[in-house]
Coordinates of C-alpha atoms in Angstrom, one line a residue:
M1261 CA 51.6 -13.6 17.4
L1262 CA 49.7 -10.3 17.0
F1263 CA 46.4 -12.1 17.6
F1264 CA 47.5 -13.4 21.0
L1265 CA 49.0 -10.1 21.9
L1266 CA 45.7 -8.3 21.3
I1267 CA 43.7 -10.9 23.2
S1268 CA 46.1 -10.7 26.2
A1269 CA 46.0 -6.9 26.2
L1270 CA 42.2 -6.8 26.1
S1271 CA 41.9 -9.4 28.8
F1272 CA 44.3 -7.5 31.1
F1273 CA 42.3 -4.3 30.4
L1274 CA 39.0 -5.9 31.3
L1275 CA 40.4 -7.6 34.4
L1276 CA 41.9 -4.3 35.6
S1277 CA 38.6 -2.5 35.0
K1278 CA 36.7 -5.0 37.2
S1279 CA 39.4 -5.3 40.0
L1280 CA 39.2 -1.7 41.2
P1281 CA 35.7 -1.4 42.7
L1282 CA 36.8 0.4 45.9
Q1283 CA 36.5 3.9 44.5
P1284 CA 34.1 5.3 41.9
L1285 CA 35.6 5.4 38.5
P1286 CA 35.9 8.8 36.7
S1287 CA 33.8 9.3 33.6
W1288 CA 36.7 8.8 31.3
A1289 CA 37.4 5.4 32.8
K1290 CA 33.7 4.3 32.3
E1291 CA 33.9 5.4 28.7
G1292 CA 37.1 3.5 28.4
R1293 CA 35.5 0.3 29.7
L1294 CA 32.6 0.8 27.2
L1295 CA 35.2 1.3 24.5
S1296 CA 36.9 -1.9 25.4
F1297 CA 33.7 -3.9 25.0
L1298 CA 33.0 -2.2 21.7
F1299 CA 36.5 -3.2 20.5
V1300 CA 36.0 -6.8 21.6
K1301 CA 32.7 -6.9 19.8
E1302 CA 34.2 -5.5 16.6
F1303 CA 37.2 -7.9 16.9
H1304 CA 34.8 -10.8 17.2
L1305 CA 32.9 -9.7 14.1
L1306 CA 36.2 -9.4 12.3
S1307 CA 37.1 -13.0 13.2
L1308 CA 33.8 -14.3 12.0
N1309 CA 34.2 -12.3 8.7
S1310 CA 37.6 -13.8 8.3
V1311 CA 36.3 -17.3 8.5
K1312 CA 33.5 -16.4 6.2
Y1313 CA 36.0 -14.9 3.7
V1314 CA 38.0 -18.1 3.7
F1315 CA 34.9 -20.2 2.9
K1316 CA 33.7 -17.7 0.4
S1317 CA 37.1 -17.8 -1.4
M1318 CA 36.9 -21.6 -1.5
A1319 CA 33.4 -21.5 -3.0
A1320 CA 34.4 -18.9 -5.5
K1321 CA 37.3 -21.0 -6.7
K1322 CA 35.0 -24.0 -6.9
L1323 CA 32.5 -21.9 -8.9
A1324 CA 35.2 -20.6 -11.2
S1325 CA 36.4 -24.1 -12.0
R1326 CA 32.8 -25.1 -12.7
I1327 CA 32.3 -22.2 -15.0
E1328 CA 35.5 -23.2 -16.8
S1329 CA 34.2 -26.7 -17.3
I1330 CA 30.9 -25.3 -18.6
E1331 CA 32.8 -23.1 -21.0
D1332 CA 34.9 -26.0 -22.2
S1333 CA 31.7 -28.0 -22.8
N1334 CA 30.2 -25.2 -24.9
E1335 CA 27.1 -24.9 -22.7
I1336 CA 25.2 -21.7 -22.5
S1337 CA 23.4 -19.9 -19.6
V1338 CA 20.2 -17.9 -19.6
L1339 CA 22.2 -14.7 -19.8
D1340 CA 23.5 -15.8 -23.2
L1341 CA 20.0 -15.7 -24.7
P1342 CA 19.1 -12.7 -26.9
E1343 CA 17.7 -9.8 -24.9
L1344 CA 14.2 -10.1 -26.3
A1345 CA 14.0 -13.8 -25.5
L1346 CA 15.2 -13.2 -22.0
E1347 CA 12.7 -10.4 -21.6
C1348 CA 9.9 -12.7 -22.7
I1349 CA 11.0 -15.4 -20.2
L1350 CA 11.1 -13.0 -17.3
G1351 CA 7.7 -11.5 -18.4
K1352 CA 6.1 -14.9 -17.9
L1353 CA 7.3 -15.3 -14.3
S1354 CA 5.1 -14.8 -11.3
P1355 CA 6.0 -12.2 -8.6
A1356 CA 7.6 -15.0 -6.5
G1357 CA 9.5 -16.2 -9.6
L1358 CA 10.9 -12.8 -10.2
C1359 CA 12.0 -12.4 -6.6
N1360 CA 13.8 -15.8 -6.7
M1361 CA 15.4 -15.0 -10.1
A1362 CA 16.6 -11.6 -8.7
G1363 CA 18.8 -13.6 -6.2
V1364 CA 20.7 -15.4 -8.9
C1365 CA 23.2 -12.8 -9.9
R1366 CA 23.7 -9.0 -10.3
S1367 CA 22.6 -8.9 -13.9
L1368 CA 19.4 -10.7 -13.3
R1369 CA 18.7 -8.7 -10.2
Q1370 CA 18.7 -5.5 -12.2
R1371 CA 16.4 -7.0 -14.8
C1372 CA 14.0 -8.6 -12.3
R1373 CA 13.6 -5.4 -10.4
S1374 CA 12.8 -3.3 -13.4
D1375 CA 9.6 -1.2 -13.3
Y1376 CA 8.7 -2.6 -16.8
L1377 CA 8.2 -6.1 -15.4
W1378 CA 6.5 -5.1 -12.2
E1379 CA 4.1 -2.7 -13.8
R1380 CA 2.4 -5.6 -15.5
Q1381 CA 2.3 -7.5 -12.2
M1382 CA 0.8 -4.5 -10.4
K1383 CA -1.8 -4.0 -13.1
E1384 CA -2.9 -7.7 -13.2
K1385 CA -3.4 -8.0 -9.4
W1386 CA -4.0 -4.5 -8.0
G1387 CA -5.1 -2.5 -11.0
R1388 CA -8.8 -2.8 -10.2
V1389 CA -8.5 -1.7 -6.6
I1390 CA -5.7 0.8 -6.7
G1391 CA -6.4 4.3 -8.0
K1392 CA -4.6 7.7 -8.2
T1393 CA -5.4 8.5 -4.6
A1394 CA -3.6 5.4 -3.4
E1395 CA -0.6 6.2 -5.6
R1396 CA -0.4 9.7 -4.1
N1397 CA -0.7 8.3 -0.6
W1398 CA 2.2 5.9 -1.4
R1399 CA 4.4 8.8 -2.3
K1400 CA 3.4 10.6 1.0
Y1401 CA 4.1 7.3 2.9
L1402 CA 7.6 7.1 1.4
N1403 CA 8.4 10.8 2.2
A1404 CA 7.2 10.4 5.7
R1405 CA 9.3 7.3 6.2
N1406 CA 12.4 9.0 4.8
E1407 CA 11.9 12.0 7.0
S1408 CA 11.5 9.8 10.0
S1409 CA 14.7 7.9 9.3
I1410 CA 16.5 11.2 8.9
S1411 CA 15.3 12.7 12.1
N1412 CA 16.1 9.5 14.0
S1413 CA 19.7 9.5 12.7
V1414 CA 20.3 12.9 14.3
G1415 CA 21.9 11.9 17.6
K1416 CA 23.1 13.7 20.7
P1417 CA 26.5 15.5 20.7
K1418 CA 29.3 12.9 20.6
R1419 CA 31.8 12.6 23.4
L1420 CA 35.5 12.1 23.0
F1421 CA 35.4 8.3 23.5
G1422 CA 32.2 8.0 21.5
S1423 CA 33.8 9.6 18.5
L1424 CA 37.0 7.6 19.0
S1425 CA 35.2 4.4 19.2
R1426 CA 33.7 5.0 15.7
L1427 CA 37.1 6.0 14.4
W1428 CA 38.6 2.9 15.9
S1429 CA 35.9 0.6 14.6
L1430 CA 37.0 -2.4 12.6
S1431 CA 33.7 -2.6 10.6
W1432 CA 35.3 -1.0 7.6
L1433 CA 37.5 -4.1 7.2
K1434 CA 34.4 -6.2 6.5
L1435 CA 33.9 -4.5 3.1
R1436 CA 37.5 -5.3 2.2
L1437 CA 37.1 -8.9 3.2
D1438 CA 34.0 -9.2 1.1
G1439 CA 36.1 -8.3 -1.9
S1440 CA 34.1 -5.2 -2.8
R1441 CA 34.1 -1.5 -1.9
K1442 CA 30.3 -1.3 -2.4
L1443 CA 27.5 -2.9 -0.6
K1444 CA 24.8 -4.7 -2.5
S1445 CA 22.2 -2.2 -3.7
P1446 CA 19.0 -2.3 -1.6
L1447 CA 15.6 -2.3 -3.3
P1448 CA 14.7 1.3 -4.2
D1449 CA 11.8 2.6 -2.2
D1450 CA 10.2 4.3 -5.1
S1451 CA 10.3 1.2 -7.4
I1452 CA 7.1 -0.5 -8.5
M1453 CA 8.4 -3.8 -7.0
S1454 CA 8.8 -2.1 -3.6
W1455 CA 5.2 -0.8 -3.8
Y1456 CA 3.9 -4.3 -4.9
L1457 CA 5.7 -6.0 -2.0
S1458 CA 4.4 -3.4 0.5
L1459 CA 0.8 -4.1 -0.7
E1460 CA 1.3 -7.8 -0.6
S1461 CA 2.7 -7.8 2.9
G1462 CA -0.1 -5.6 4.2
K1463 CA 2.3 -3.0 5.5
F1464 CA 0.7 -0.2 3.4
W1465 CA -2.9 0.7 4.0
F1466 CA -4.4 2.1 0.8
P1467 CA -7.6 4.1 0.1
A1468 CA -10.4 2.4 -1.8
Q1469 CA -14.1 2.0 -1.7
I1470 CA -16.2 -1.0 -0.5
Y1471 CA -19.6 -2.1 -1.6
N1472 CA -22.2 -3.0 1.1
R1473 CA -19.9 -2.2 4.0
E1474 CA -19.8 -4.0 7.4
H1475 CA -20.5 -7.5 6.0
G1476 CA -23.5 -6.3 4.0
H1477 CA -25.3 -4.5 6.9
V1478 CA -28.9 -3.9 5.8
G1479 CA -28.4 -0.1 6.3
F1480 CA -25.7 0.0 3.7
M1481 CA -27.2 -2.2 0.9
L1482 CA -26.3 -1.0 -2.6
S1483 CA -23.9 1.6 -1.3
C1484 CA -20.2 2.1 -1.6
Y1485 CA -18.1 3.8 1.1
D1486 CA -14.5 5.0 1.4
A1487 CA -12.1 3.0 3.6
E1488 CA -8.4 2.2 4.3
L1489 CA -7.5 -1.3 3.3
S1490 CA -4.8 -3.7 4.2
Y1491 CA -4.2 -7.0 2.4
D1492 CA -4.0 -10.4 4.2
C1493 CA -2.1 -12.8 2.0
N1494 CA -3.0 -15.8 4.2
T1495 CA -6.7 -15.5 3.5
D1496 CA -6.5 -13.5 0.2
T1497 CA -8.9 -10.9 1.7
F1498 CA -8.7 -7.4 3.2
H1499 CA -9.0 -5.6 6.5
A1500 CA -11.1 -2.5 6.0
K1501 CA -10.9 0.5 8.3
Y1502 CA -13.8 2.9 8.0
P1503 CA -13.5 6.6 9.1
P1504 CA -15.4 7.6 12.3
H1505 CA -18.7 9.3 11.8
G1506 CA -21.0 10.9 14.4
R1507 CA -20.4 9.3 17.7
R1508 CA -19.1 6.1 16.3
T1509 CA -15.4 5.2 16.5
I1510 CA -13.4 3.7 13.7
V1511 CA -15.0 0.5 12.4
I1512 CA -12.8 -2.3 11.2
E1513 CA -14.2 -5.1 9.0
E1514 CA -12.2 -8.2 8.3
G1515 CA -12.5 -10.7 5.5
V1516 CA -13.5 -8.3 2.7
E1517 CA -13.5 -10.1 -0.6
W1518 CA -12.0 -8.7 -3.8
D1519 CA -15.3 -8.4 -5.6
R1520 CA -16.5 -5.9 -3.0
I1521 CA -13.7 -3.4 -3.6
R1522 CA -13.1 -0.8 -6.2
A1523 CA -10.7 2.0 -6.8
P1524 CA -12.4 5.4 -6.2
P1525 CA -13.7 6.5 -9.6
I1526 CA -13.2 10.2 -8.8
D1527 CA -10.9 12.1 -6.5
T1528 CA -13.6 13.6 -4.3
L1529 CA -12.9 12.9 -0.6
A1530 CA -15.5 11.3 1.6
H1531 CA -16.5 14.5 3.4
D1532 CA -16.4 16.7 0.2
L1533 CA -19.4 17.5 -2.0
H1534 CA -19.0 16.2 -5.6
I1535 CA -19.8 18.8 -8.1
S1536 CA -22.2 17.2 -10.6
D1537 CA -21.4 17.7 -14.3
C1538 CA -24.0 15.4 -15.7
L1539 CA -27.3 17.0 -14.6
H1540 CA -28.3 18.2 -18.0
D1541 CA -27.5 14.8 -19.6
L1542 CA -29.8 12.8 -17.3
H1543 CA -32.7 10.9 -18.9
P1544 CA -35.2 8.5 -17.4
G1545 CA -33.7 5.0 -17.2
D1546 CA -30.1 6.3 -16.8
H1547 CA -28.1 4.6 -14.0
I1548 CA -26.5 6.9 -11.4
E1549 CA -24.6 7.0 -8.2
I1550 CA -25.5 9.8 -5.7
Q1551 CA -23.7 10.9 -2.6
W1552 CA -25.8 10.5 0.6
R1553 CA -25.0 11.0 4.3
R1554 CA -27.1 10.8 7.4
N1555 CA -26.1 14.2 8.7
K1556 CA -23.4 16.9 8.3
E1557 CA -20.9 15.0 10.5
F1558 CA -21.1 11.8 8.5
P1559 CA -18.9 11.1 5.4
Y1560 CA -20.7 10.6 2.1
G1561 CA -21.4 7.2 0.6
W1562 CA -22.2 6.5 -3.0
W1563 CA -25.7 5.0 -3.5
Y1564 CA -27.0 3.3 -6.6
G1565 CA -30.2 4.4 -8.3
V1566 CA -31.9 5.1 -11.6
V1567 CA -33.5 8.2 -13.1
G1568 CA -37.3 7.9 -13.1
H1569 CA -40.2 9.6 -14.8
L1570 CA -42.1 12.6 -13.4
Q1571 CA -45.6 11.9 -11.9
P1572 CA -47.7 13.1 -14.9
C1573 CA -45.5 11.1 -17.4
D1574 CA -46.7 7.6 -18.4
G1575 CA -43.2 6.6 -19.5
N1576 CA -44.0 6.5 -23.3
E1577 CA -40.7 7.2 -25.0
H1578 CA -42.5 9.1 -27.8
F1579 CA -44.2 11.5 -25.5
C1580 CA -41.9 11.7 -22.5
R1581 CA -40.5 15.2 -21.8
C1582 CA -38.9 14.5 -18.4
H1583 CA -35.4 15.2 -19.7
S1584 CA -36.4 18.8 -20.4
S1585 CA -37.8 19.5 -16.9
E1586 CA -35.8 21.1 -14.2
T1587 CA -36.9 18.5 -11.7
I1588 CA -35.3 15.1 -11.7
I1589 CA -36.8 12.0 -10.0
L1590 CA -34.3 9.5 -8.6
E1591 CA -35.5 6.0 -7.8
F1592 CA -34.0 3.5 -5.4
N1593 CA -35.9 0.4 -6.3
Q1594 CA -34.2 -1.8 -3.7
Y1595 CA -36.7 -0.3 -1.2
T1596 CA -40.3 -1.2 -1.1
P1597 CA -42.9 1.1 -2.7
G1598 CA -44.0 3.8 -0.2
S1599 CA -40.7 3.8 1.7
R1600 CA -39.3 7.3 2.3
W1601 CA -36.1 6.0 0.8
R1602 CA -37.7 4.9 -2.5
Q1603 CA -37.5 8.3 -4.3
A1604 CA -35.7 11.6 -4.1
T1605 CA -36.3 14.8 -6.0
I1606 CA -33.5 17.2 -7.1
N1607 CA -33.2 20.3 -9.1
R1608 CA -31.4 19.9 -12.4
K1609 CA -30.5 23.6 -12.7
D1610 CA -28.8 24.4 -9.4
H1611 CA -28.4 21.2 -7.4
R1612 CA -25.8 21.2 -4.7
E1613 CA -26.8 19.3 -1.5
E1614 CA -30.5 18.8 -0.6
G1615 CA -32.1 17.1 2.3
N1616 CA -32.7 17.4 6.1
E1617 CA -31.7 15.7 9.4
T1618 CA -34.6 13.3 9.1
D1619 CA -34.1 11.9 5.6
G1620 CA -30.4 12.6 5.2
F1621 CA -28.6 14.8 2.7
Y1622 CA -28.2 14.0 -1.1
G1623 CA -25.1 15.3 -2.7
G1624 CA -23.4 15.1 -6.0
I1625 CA -24.4 12.7 -8.8
R1626 CA -22.3 10.5 -11.2
K1627 CA -23.9 9.1 -14.3
L1628 CA -22.8 5.6 -15.0
Y1629 CA -21.7 4.9 -18.6
S1630 CA -19.8 1.7 -18.1
K1631 CA -21.6 -1.6 -18.4
D1632 CA -19.2 -3.1 -16.0
E1633 CA -20.1 -0.6 -13.3
I1634 CA -23.8 -1.2 -13.8
S1635 CA -23.3 -5.0 -13.8
T1636 CA -21.5 -4.8 -10.5
W1637 CA -24.3 -3.0 -8.9
R1638 CA -26.8 -5.5 -10.3
Q1639 CA -24.8 -8.4 -8.9
L1640 CA -25.1 -6.8 -5.4
W1641 CA -28.8 -6.5 -5.6
P1642 CA -30.4 -7.7 -2.3
A1643 CA -32.4 -10.9 -2.3
D1644 CA -35.3 -9.2 -0.5
I1645 CA -36.8 -5.8 -0.9
L1646 CA -35.8 -3.4 1.8
E1647 CA -38.2 -1.6 4.0

């Protein structure tokens, strides 16, 4: 009876509001019409939720009877396993398996979202290309998104009927029909699982460095440049966005393979000079990376080279004294002998940035100690000597 009474009242109110078009309606009447539509919408949602509640109750009863039958048959579920055994099982699951398992029940949802499980997944897939800079940018990304959502939630001053429509809303009944006072907890933004899924979806662009940029352009062979990367799960490759330099706009490269990407080994930004801390430890034959840029407007790239012998030295290890000289010869053997890019000379004592607008500027130096880093550069060695 109450249901038909409400429907009749709403229909009469809507009919009345549409049958008086002769004179302009006052502002309170327009807001009343809007309020009626809001009420109809909320009432419609309430009706749907009521039907949903009935079917949900029937399913719950069916599930309860099934559980009772399982208990009577002395069967056990995965949650009855010892904690260590359950942890080992979940630790063997793939990211997709963890996401599916998290939808089984509340207890498994809490376990499958734990940072402990996703830390391993993050390390296995992203550990080689994600560094501390990317992690800091992720925190900034979260803070900016939260601040944006807060600013968007600040609305205009509410009118009488606007406030009344919120007070009159029937949405609160939905929680009661669901049989719970709390909504299901969303995925925490600062969880490792959330970070993993943001990387996997390509929504988060993270900083990294790319060997042989722009599809191995000859002008960038055996170099490594900073870029912003976004993952494409369909091709298992990356989109790379290089910062603008000189008169060039932002360059975007697609299809970047995993083996061309590395996490920045140091925190020095692309336009900042790296302060060398290895100059007094450099000997002929050592493998190095050195910053180089075309001019002052360009960002630095890291270029691979080796420490060579001074001109008078014949390279005999028993008589070589090159390591005690203040002058250091750097060799870039990917270039042909006689090329102006073949060698560079720096001062061991007070090296900062050296060069000119013709040959470019050489910046800070990193000595390579890791065999993996040296091997990676060797694998990128060009097939032909560069001019």
